[in-house]
Amino acid sequence: MRIQLIKPVALTVFMLGMTGCAPTVRSVDAPVTMAKKGQGVYHTVQRGQTLWRIAQNYQVSIDEIIRINKIPDAARLEEGQLLFIPGVSEVKAVPAKKTDPDKKEFAWPVKGQVVHYFNQHKQGLSHKGIAIKVPPGEPVKASREGRVVFADYLCGYTYTLILDHLDGFHSVYSLNSKMLVKVGDYVFKGDQIALAGSQGRETLLYFEIRKKGQANNPLYYLPR
């Protein structure tokens, strides 16, 4: 499989104008009309549920749920939020955490504040991941288990790791000060793979989730 690498950009792009909280979506207009026609159901988001898990459980495209509910790129799901699920006839129970042995759920690679969001435009550039502010030297952990397919220095991104999750998904971890794994290593969710690096006055981890080479919003896959 050919791996699409993120394109180098100046680090200042990640460090300017990156404050504020992610908005939430609690009401939509278009889905109401569709619901009256019996073309879907409303799902009430429970604590710990992710958009990824909801889409998987209903067997509906995550992109379709995003589109029909008009979910913005910086939005996170909130407990009690209503999502319209098109093309299904009954509400299903969605587990907050999947317990199957495949462990396909994504986890946060670090604990910190999201200061730069997916598709946020800065200086004419649109970024395809999120930047998380953390303390210097913070351990970076594998979001899911997989194999290290890239571990090297990228201009503008410093030390970068890419994990292949062997099911069409890749995760990207950039702006590290030190890498703790090498190409070919197999890691499990929660394993330490790098240390966050200091970039000027801030320490940031830049994180991407890619599906079949296309960048997806990480916030749609990560638990609240």
PDB file of C-alpha atoms in Angstrom:
ATOM      1  CA  MET A   1       0.000   0.000   0.000  1.00  0.00           C
ATOM      2  CA  ARG A   2       1.319   3.406  -0.923  1.00  0.00           C
ATOM      3  CA  ILE A   3       1.468   5.750   2.052  1.00  0.00           C
ATOM      4  CA  GLN A   4       0.614   9.388   1.514  1.00  0.00           C
ATOM      5  CA  LEU A   5       2.826  11.526   3.704  1.00  0.00           C
ATOM      6  CA  ILE A   6       1.781  14.862   5.099  1.00  0.00           C
ATOM      7  CA  LYS A   7       3.302  17.826   3.294  1.00  0.00           C
ATOM      8  CA  PRO A   8       5.821  19.958   5.216  1.00  0.00           C
ATOM      9  CA  VAL A   9       4.681  23.379   6.380  1.00  0.00           C
ATOM     10  CA  ALA A  10       6.175  26.022   8.650  1.00  0.00           C
ATOM     11  CA  LEU A  11       5.812  25.244  12.345  1.00  0.00           C
ATOM     12  CA  THR A  12       4.535  28.752  13.006  1.00  0.00           C
ATOM     13  CA  VAL A  13       1.285  27.718  11.326  1.00  0.00           C
ATOM     14  CA  PHE A  14       0.559  25.416  14.268  1.00  0.00           C
ATOM     15  CA  MET A  15       1.436  27.998  16.900  1.00  0.00           C
ATOM     16  CA  LEU A  16      -0.674  30.993  15.833  1.00  0.00           C
ATOM     17  CA  GLY A  17      -4.322  31.523  16.722  1.00  0.00           C
ATOM     18  CA  MET A  18      -4.825  28.114  18.298  1.00  0.00           C
ATOM     19  CA  THR A  19      -7.072  28.774  21.266  1.00  0.00           C
ATOM     20  CA  GLY A  20     -10.700  28.132  22.114  1.00  0.00           C
ATOM     21  CA  CYS A  21     -12.928  25.144  22.636  1.00  0.00           C
ATOM     22  CA  ALA A  22     -14.477  22.869  20.040  1.00  0.00           C
ATOM     23  CA  PRO A  23     -18.127  23.692  19.319  1.00  0.00           C
ATOM     24  CA  THR A  24     -20.860  21.151  19.713  1.00  0.00           C
ATOM     25  CA  VAL A  25     -23.893  20.487  17.543  1.00  0.00           C
ATOM     26  CA  ARG A  26     -27.236  20.078  19.272  1.00  0.00           C
ATOM     27  CA  SER A  27     -29.807  20.911  16.604  1.00  0.00           C
ATOM     28  CA  VAL A  28     -30.104  20.558  12.866  1.00  0.00           C
ATOM     29  CA  ASP A  29     -32.755  21.532  10.331  1.00  0.00           C
ATOM     30  CA  ALA A  30     -32.528  19.216   7.329  1.00  0.00           C
ATOM     31  CA  PRO A  31     -32.751  15.889   9.232  1.00  0.00           C
ATOM     32  CA  VAL A  32     -36.077  16.893  10.821  1.00  0.00           C
ATOM     33  CA  THR A  33     -37.850  16.791   7.473  1.00  0.00           C
ATOM     34  CA  MET A  34     -36.280  13.457   6.591  1.00  0.00           C
ATOM     35  CA  ALA A  35     -37.306  11.953   9.930  1.00  0.00           C
ATOM     36  CA  LYS A  36     -40.943  12.794   9.226  1.00  0.00           C
ATOM     37  CA  LYS A  37     -40.685  10.786   6.011  1.00  0.00           C
ATOM     38  CA  GLY A  38     -39.499   7.725   7.895  1.00  0.00           C
ATOM     39  CA  GLN A  39     -36.079   7.676   6.243  1.00  0.00           C
ATOM     40  CA  GLY A  40     -34.074   7.258   9.415  1.00  0.00           C
ATOM     41  CA  VAL A  41     -33.981   7.577  13.183  1.00  0.00           C
ATOM     42  CA  TYR A  42     -32.521   9.861  15.821  1.00  0.00           C
ATOM     43  CA  HIS A  43     -29.769   8.477  18.005  1.00  0.00           C
ATOM     44  CA  THR A  44     -29.077  10.031  21.411  1.00  0.00           C
ATOM     45  CA  VAL A  45     -25.349  10.152  22.074  1.00  0.00           C
ATOM     46  CA  GLN A  46     -24.324   8.422  25.303  1.00  0.00           C
ATOM     47  CA  ARG A  47     -21.207   9.078  27.364  1.00  0.00           C
ATOM     48  CA  GLY A  48     -18.053   7.681  25.723  1.00  0.00           C
ATOM     49  CA  GLN A  49     -19.584   7.084  22.286  1.00  0.00           C
ATOM     50  CA  THR A  50     -17.678   8.258  19.220  1.00  0.00           C
ATOM     51  CA  LEU A  51     -18.990   9.166  15.794  1.00  0.00           C
ATOM     52  CA  TRP A  52     -16.878   6.323  14.402  1.00  0.00           C
ATOM     53  CA  ARG A  53     -18.484   3.759  16.744  1.00  0.00           C
ATOM     54  CA  ILE A  54     -22.009   5.025  16.038  1.00  0.00           C
ATOM     55  CA  ALA A  55     -21.459   4.796  12.280  1.00  0.00           C
ATOM     56  CA  GLN A  56     -20.023   1.290  12.591  1.00  0.00           C
ATOM     57  CA  ASN A  57     -22.882   0.078  14.766  1.00  0.00           C
ATOM     58  CA  TYR A  58     -25.562   1.354  12.374  1.00  0.00           C
ATOM     59  CA  GLN A  59     -23.510   0.313   9.321  1.00  0.00           C
ATOM     60  CA  VAL A  60     -23.874   3.809   7.884  1.00  0.00           C
ATOM     61  CA  SER A  61     -21.056   5.846   6.345  1.00  0.00           C
ATOM     62  CA  ILE A  62     -19.491   8.251   8.822  1.00  0.00           C
ATOM     63  CA  ASP A  63     -19.277  10.802   5.986  1.00  0.00           C
ATOM     64  CA  GLU A  64     -23.054  10.547   5.446  1.00  0.00           C
ATOM     65  CA  ILE A  65     -23.783  11.149   9.137  1.00  0.00           C
ATOM     66  CA  ILE A  66     -21.435  14.146   9.108  1.00  0.00           C
ATOM     67  CA  ARG A  67     -23.054  15.561   5.972  1.00  0.00           C
ATOM     68  CA  ILE A  68     -26.686  15.143   6.937  1.00  0.00           C
ATOM     69  CA  ASN A  69     -26.176  16.487  10.464  1.00  0.00           C
ATOM     70  CA  LYS A  70     -24.013  19.352   9.195  1.00  0.00           C
ATOM     71  CA  ILE A  71     -21.319  18.600  11.768  1.00  0.00           C
ATOM     72  CA  PRO A  72     -18.470  21.149  11.614  1.00  0.00           C
ATOM     73  CA  ASP A  73     -14.852  20.032  11.520  1.00  0.00           C
ATOM     74  CA  ALA A  74     -14.131  21.217  15.051  1.00  0.00           C
ATOM     75  CA  ALA A  75     -17.189  19.627  16.657  1.00  0.00           C
ATOM     76  CA  ARG A  76     -17.092  16.948  19.318  1.00  0.00           C
ATOM     77  CA  LEU A  77     -20.012  14.769  20.296  1.00  0.00           C
ATOM     78  CA  GLU A  78     -21.732  15.687  23.549  1.00  0.00           C
ATOM     79  CA  GLU A  79     -23.705  13.407  25.839  1.00  0.00           C
ATOM     80  CA  GLY A  80     -27.400  13.821  25.046  1.00  0.00           C
ATOM     81  CA  GLN A  81     -26.783  15.213  21.552  1.00  0.00           C
ATOM     82  CA  LEU A  82     -29.187  14.005  18.852  1.00  0.00           C
ATOM     83  CA  LEU A  83     -27.813  12.598  15.605  1.00  0.00           C
ATOM     84  CA  PHE A  84     -30.019  11.721  12.654  1.00  0.00           C
ATOM     85  CA  ILE A  85     -29.055   8.314  11.230  1.00  0.00           C
ATOM     86  CA  PRO A  86     -30.339   7.969   7.653  1.00  0.00           C
ATOM     87  CA  GLY A  87     -31.578   4.767   6.065  1.00  0.00           C
ATOM     88  CA  VAL A  88     -32.272   2.761   9.236  1.00  0.00           C
ATOM     89  CA  SER A  89     -35.571   1.821  10.843  1.00  0.00           C
ATOM     90  CA  GLU A  90     -34.767   1.415  14.531  1.00  0.00           C
ATOM     91  CA  VAL A  91     -32.553   2.911  17.197  1.00  0.00           C
ATOM     92  CA  LYS A  92     -29.721   0.607  18.256  1.00  0.00           C
ATOM     93  CA  ALA A  93     -27.757   0.381  21.459  1.00  0.00           C
ATOM     94  CA  VAL A  94     -24.198   1.556  20.781  1.00  0.00           C
ATOM     95  CA  PRO A  95     -21.548   0.448  23.278  1.00  0.00           C
ATOM     96  CA  ALA A  96     -19.304   3.235  24.517  1.00  0.00           C
ATOM     97  CA  LYS A  97     -16.315   0.925  24.226  1.00  0.00           C
ATOM     98  CA  LYS A  98     -15.987  -2.003  21.887  1.00  0.00           C
ATOM     99  CA  THR A  99     -14.808  -5.170  23.583  1.00  0.00           C
ATOM    100  CA  ASP A 100     -13.967  -7.300  20.559  1.00  0.00           C
ATOM    101  CA  PRO A 101     -10.389  -8.630  20.268  1.00  0.00           C
ATOM    102  CA  ASP A 102      -9.626  -6.543  17.183  1.00  0.00           C
ATOM    103  CA  LYS A 103      -9.354  -3.391  19.325  1.00  0.00           C
ATOM    104  CA  LYS A 104     -10.265  -1.117  16.438  1.00  0.00           C
ATOM    105  CA  GLU A 105     -11.198   1.864  18.584  1.00  0.00           C
ATOM    106  CA  PHE A 106      -8.864   4.869  18.482  1.00  0.00           C
ATOM    107  CA  ALA A 107      -7.539   6.387  21.718  1.00  0.00           C
ATOM    108  CA  TRP A 108      -6.022   9.790  22.398  1.00  0.00           C
ATOM    109  CA  PRO A 109      -2.250   9.669  21.792  1.00  0.00           C
ATOM    110  CA  VAL A 110      -1.689  12.281  24.515  1.00  0.00           C
ATOM    111  CA  LYS A 111      -3.711  14.156  27.109  1.00  0.00           C
ATOM    112  CA  GLY A 112      -3.887  17.847  26.388  1.00  0.00           C
ATOM    113  CA  GLN A 113      -5.784  20.756  24.868  1.00  0.00           C
ATOM    114  CA  VAL A 114      -6.657  20.696  21.167  1.00  0.00           C
ATOM    115  CA  VAL A 115      -5.431  24.053  19.887  1.00  0.00           C
ATOM    116  CA  HIS A 116      -5.583  23.500  16.141  1.00  0.00           C
ATOM    117  CA  TYR A 117      -8.430  21.755  14.356  1.00  0.00           C
ATOM    118  CA  PHE A 118      -8.907  19.691  11.211  1.00  0.00           C
ATOM    119  CA  ASN A 119      -9.280  21.792   8.034  1.00  0.00           C
ATOM    120  CA  GLN A 120      -8.523  24.959   9.974  1.00  0.00           C
ATOM    121  CA  HIS A 121      -7.130  27.515   7.566  1.00  0.00           C
ATOM    122  CA  LYS A 122      -4.062  29.497   8.535  1.00  0.00           C
ATOM    123  CA  GLN A 123      -1.966  31.625   6.188  1.00  0.00           C
ATOM    124  CA  GLY A 124      -3.643  30.076   3.157  1.00  0.00           C
ATOM    125  CA  LEU A 125      -2.986  26.491   4.307  1.00  0.00           C
ATOM    126  CA  SER A 126      -5.537  23.874   5.321  1.00  0.00           C
ATOM    127  CA  HIS A 127      -4.253  21.289   7.761  1.00  0.00           C
ATOM    128  CA  LYS A 128      -5.396  17.676   7.787  1.00  0.00           C
ATOM    129  CA  GLY A 129      -4.955  16.875  11.450  1.00  0.00           C
ATOM    130  CA  ILE A 130      -5.183  18.350  14.930  1.00  0.00           C
ATOM    131  CA  ALA A 131      -2.512  19.873  17.167  1.00  0.00           C
ATOM    132  CA  ILE A 132      -2.615  19.012  20.875  1.00  0.00           C
ATOM    133  CA  LYS A 133      -0.795  21.143  23.434  1.00  0.00           C
ATOM    134  CA  VAL A 134       1.132  19.052  25.992  1.00  0.00           C
ATOM    135  CA  PRO A 135       4.003  19.460  28.488  1.00  0.00           C
ATOM    136  CA  PRO A 136       7.568  19.110  27.097  1.00  0.00           C
ATOM    137  CA  GLY A 137       8.673  15.488  26.939  1.00  0.00           C
ATOM    138  CA  GLU A 138       5.120  14.145  27.273  1.00  0.00           C
ATOM    139  CA  PRO A 139       4.993  10.451  26.231  1.00  0.00           C
ATOM    140  CA  VAL A 140       3.173   9.926  22.929  1.00  0.00           C
ATOM    141  CA  LYS A 141       1.180   6.694  22.799  1.00  0.00           C
ATOM    142  CA  ALA A 142      -0.092   4.576  19.907  1.00  0.00           C
ATOM    143  CA  SER A 143      -3.724   5.453  19.216  1.00  0.00           C
ATOM    144  CA  ARG A 144      -4.355   1.925  17.944  1.00  0.00           C
ATOM    145  CA  GLU A 145      -2.225  -1.139  17.511  1.00  0.00           C
ATOM    146  CA  GLY A 146      -0.349  -1.439  14.251  1.00  0.00           C
ATOM    147  CA  ARG A 147       3.005  -1.523  12.504  1.00  0.00           C
ATOM    148  CA  VAL A 148       5.447   1.358  12.217  1.00  0.00           C
ATOM    149  CA  VAL A 149       5.851   2.102   8.522  1.00  0.00           C
ATOM    150  CA  PHE A 150       7.546   5.504   8.761  1.00  0.00           C
ATOM    151  CA  ALA A 151       9.920   6.861  11.392  1.00  0.00           C
ATOM    152  CA  ASP A 152      12.082   9.742  10.243  1.00  0.00           C
ATOM    153  CA  TYR A 153      12.650  13.486  10.262  1.00  0.00           C
ATOM    154  CA  LEU A 154      10.332  15.564   8.050  1.00  0.00           C
ATOM    155  CA  CYS A 155      11.104  19.187   7.275  1.00  0.00           C
ATOM    156  CA  GLY A 156       8.528  21.305   9.092  1.00  0.00           C
ATOM    157  CA  TYR A 157       7.212  18.394  11.130  1.00  0.00           C
ATOM    158  CA  THR A 158      10.454  17.275  12.867  1.00  0.00           C
ATOM    159  CA  TYR A 159      10.424  13.624  13.981  1.00  0.00           C
ATOM    160  CA  THR A 160       7.374  11.874  12.557  1.00  0.00           C
ATOM    161  CA  LEU A 161       5.905   8.404  12.996  1.00  0.00           C
ATOM    162  CA  ILE A 162       3.240   6.696  10.899  1.00  0.00           C
ATOM    163  CA  LEU A 163       1.435   3.555  12.040  1.00  0.00           C
ATOM    164  CA  ASP A 164      -0.322   1.230   9.613  1.00  0.00           C
ATOM    165  CA  HIS A 165      -3.329  -0.310  11.362  1.00  0.00           C
ATOM    166  CA  LEU A 166      -3.612  -2.961   8.641  1.00  0.00           C
ATOM    167  CA  ASP A 167      -7.253  -2.236   7.799  1.00  0.00           C
ATOM    168  CA  GLY A 168      -6.968   0.831   5.579  1.00  0.00           C
ATOM    169  CA  PHE A 169      -6.283   3.236   8.453  1.00  0.00           C
ATOM    170  CA  HIS A 170      -3.020   5.015   9.266  1.00  0.00           C
ATOM    171  CA  SER A 171      -2.257   7.375  12.150  1.00  0.00           C
ATOM    172  CA  VAL A 172       0.404  10.097  11.993  1.00  0.00           C
ATOM    173  CA  TYR A 173       2.325  11.539  14.962  1.00  0.00           C
ATOM    174  CA  SER A 174       4.516  14.592  14.331  1.00  0.00           C
ATOM    175  CA  LEU A 175       6.514  17.317  16.138  1.00  0.00           C
ATOM    176  CA  ASN A 176       8.211  14.761  18.388  1.00  0.00           C
ATOM    177  CA  SER A 177      11.562  15.342  20.107  1.00  0.00           C
ATOM    178  CA  LYS A 178      12.467  11.663  20.195  1.00  0.00           C
ATOM    179  CA  MET A 179      11.209   8.456  18.610  1.00  0.00           C
ATOM    180  CA  LEU A 180      11.032   5.324  20.759  1.00  0.00           C
ATOM    181  CA  VAL A 181      10.233   2.840  17.977  1.00  0.00           C
ATOM    182  CA  LYS A 182      11.575   2.097  14.502  1.00  0.00           C
ATOM    183  CA  VAL A 183      10.210   1.015  11.135  1.00  0.00           C
ATOM    184  CA  GLY A 184       8.953  -2.554  11.283  1.00  0.00           C
ATOM    185  CA  ASP A 185       8.081  -2.533  14.991  1.00  0.00           C
ATOM    186  CA  TYR A 186       4.594  -3.745  15.926  1.00  0.00           C
ATOM    187  CA  VAL A 187       3.023  -1.719  18.727  1.00  0.00           C
ATOM    188  CA  PHE A 188      -0.163  -2.024  20.740  1.00  0.00           C
ATOM    189  CA  LYS A 189      -2.646   0.646  21.735  1.00  0.00           C
ATOM    190  CA  GLY A 190      -1.197   2.682  24.574  1.00  0.00           C
ATOM    191  CA  ASP A 191       2.432   1.749  23.924  1.00  0.00           C
ATOM    192  CA  GLN A 192       4.820   4.696  24.180  1.00  0.00           C
ATOM    193  CA  ILE A 193       6.170   5.440  20.710  1.00  0.00           C
ATOM    194  CA  ALA A 194       7.704   8.931  21.038  1.00  0.00           C
ATOM    195  CA  LEU A 195       8.265  11.965  23.252  1.00  0.00           C
ATOM    196  CA  ALA A 196       6.621  15.278  22.459  1.00  0.00           C
ATOM    197  CA  GLY A 197       9.019  18.027  21.432  1.00  0.00           C
ATOM    198  CA  SER A 198       9.186  21.697  22.309  1.00  0.00           C
ATOM    199  CA  GLN A 199       8.441  24.010  19.397  1.00  0.00           C
ATOM    200  CA  GLY A 200       9.294  27.551  20.391  1.00  0.00           C
ATOM    201  CA  ARG A 201       7.186  28.495  23.412  1.00  0.00           C
ATOM    202  CA  GLU A 202       4.799  25.556  23.087  1.00  0.00           C
ATOM    203  CA  THR A 203       4.943  21.777  22.951  1.00  0.00           C
ATOM    204  CA  LEU A 204       2.538  20.285  20.439  1.00  0.00           C
ATOM    205  CA  LEU A 205       1.707  16.888  19.039  1.00  0.00           C
ATOM    206  CA  TYR A 206       0.374  16.999  15.497  1.00  0.00           C
ATOM    207  CA  PHE A 207      -1.948  14.016  14.940  1.00  0.00           C
ATOM    208  CA  GLU A 208      -3.695  12.689  11.846  1.00  0.00           C
ATOM    209  CA  ILE A 209      -5.997   9.774  11.066  1.00  0.00           C
ATOM    210  CA  ARG A 210      -6.048   8.661   7.437  1.00  0.00           C
ATOM    211  CA  LYS A 211      -8.448   6.195   5.837  1.00  0.00           C
ATOM    212  CA  LYS A 212      -7.290   4.715   2.540  1.00  0.00           C
ATOM    213  CA  GLY A 213      -4.856   7.586   2.164  1.00  0.00           C
ATOM    214  CA  GLN A 214      -7.435  10.320   2.800  1.00  0.00           C
ATOM    215  CA  ALA A 215      -7.242  12.486   5.916  1.00  0.00           C
ATOM    216  CA  ASN A 216     -10.246  12.199   8.254  1.00  0.00           C
ATOM    217  CA  ASN A 217     -11.097  14.418  11.198  1.00  0.00           C
ATOM    218  CA  PRO A 218      -9.485  12.759  14.257  1.00  0.00           C
ATOM    219  CA  LEU A 219     -12.167  14.179  16.559  1.00  0.00           C
ATOM    220  CA  TYR A 220     -14.729  11.917  14.875  1.00  0.00           C
ATOM    221  CA  TYR A 221     -12.769   8.853  15.999  1.00  0.00           C
ATOM    222  CA  LEU A 222     -11.472   9.858  19.423  1.00  0.00           C
ATOM    223  CA  PRO A 223     -13.568   9.457  22.593  1.00  0.00           C
ATOM    224  CA  ARG A 224     -14.579  12.560  24.486  1.00  0.00           C
TER     225      ARG A 224
END
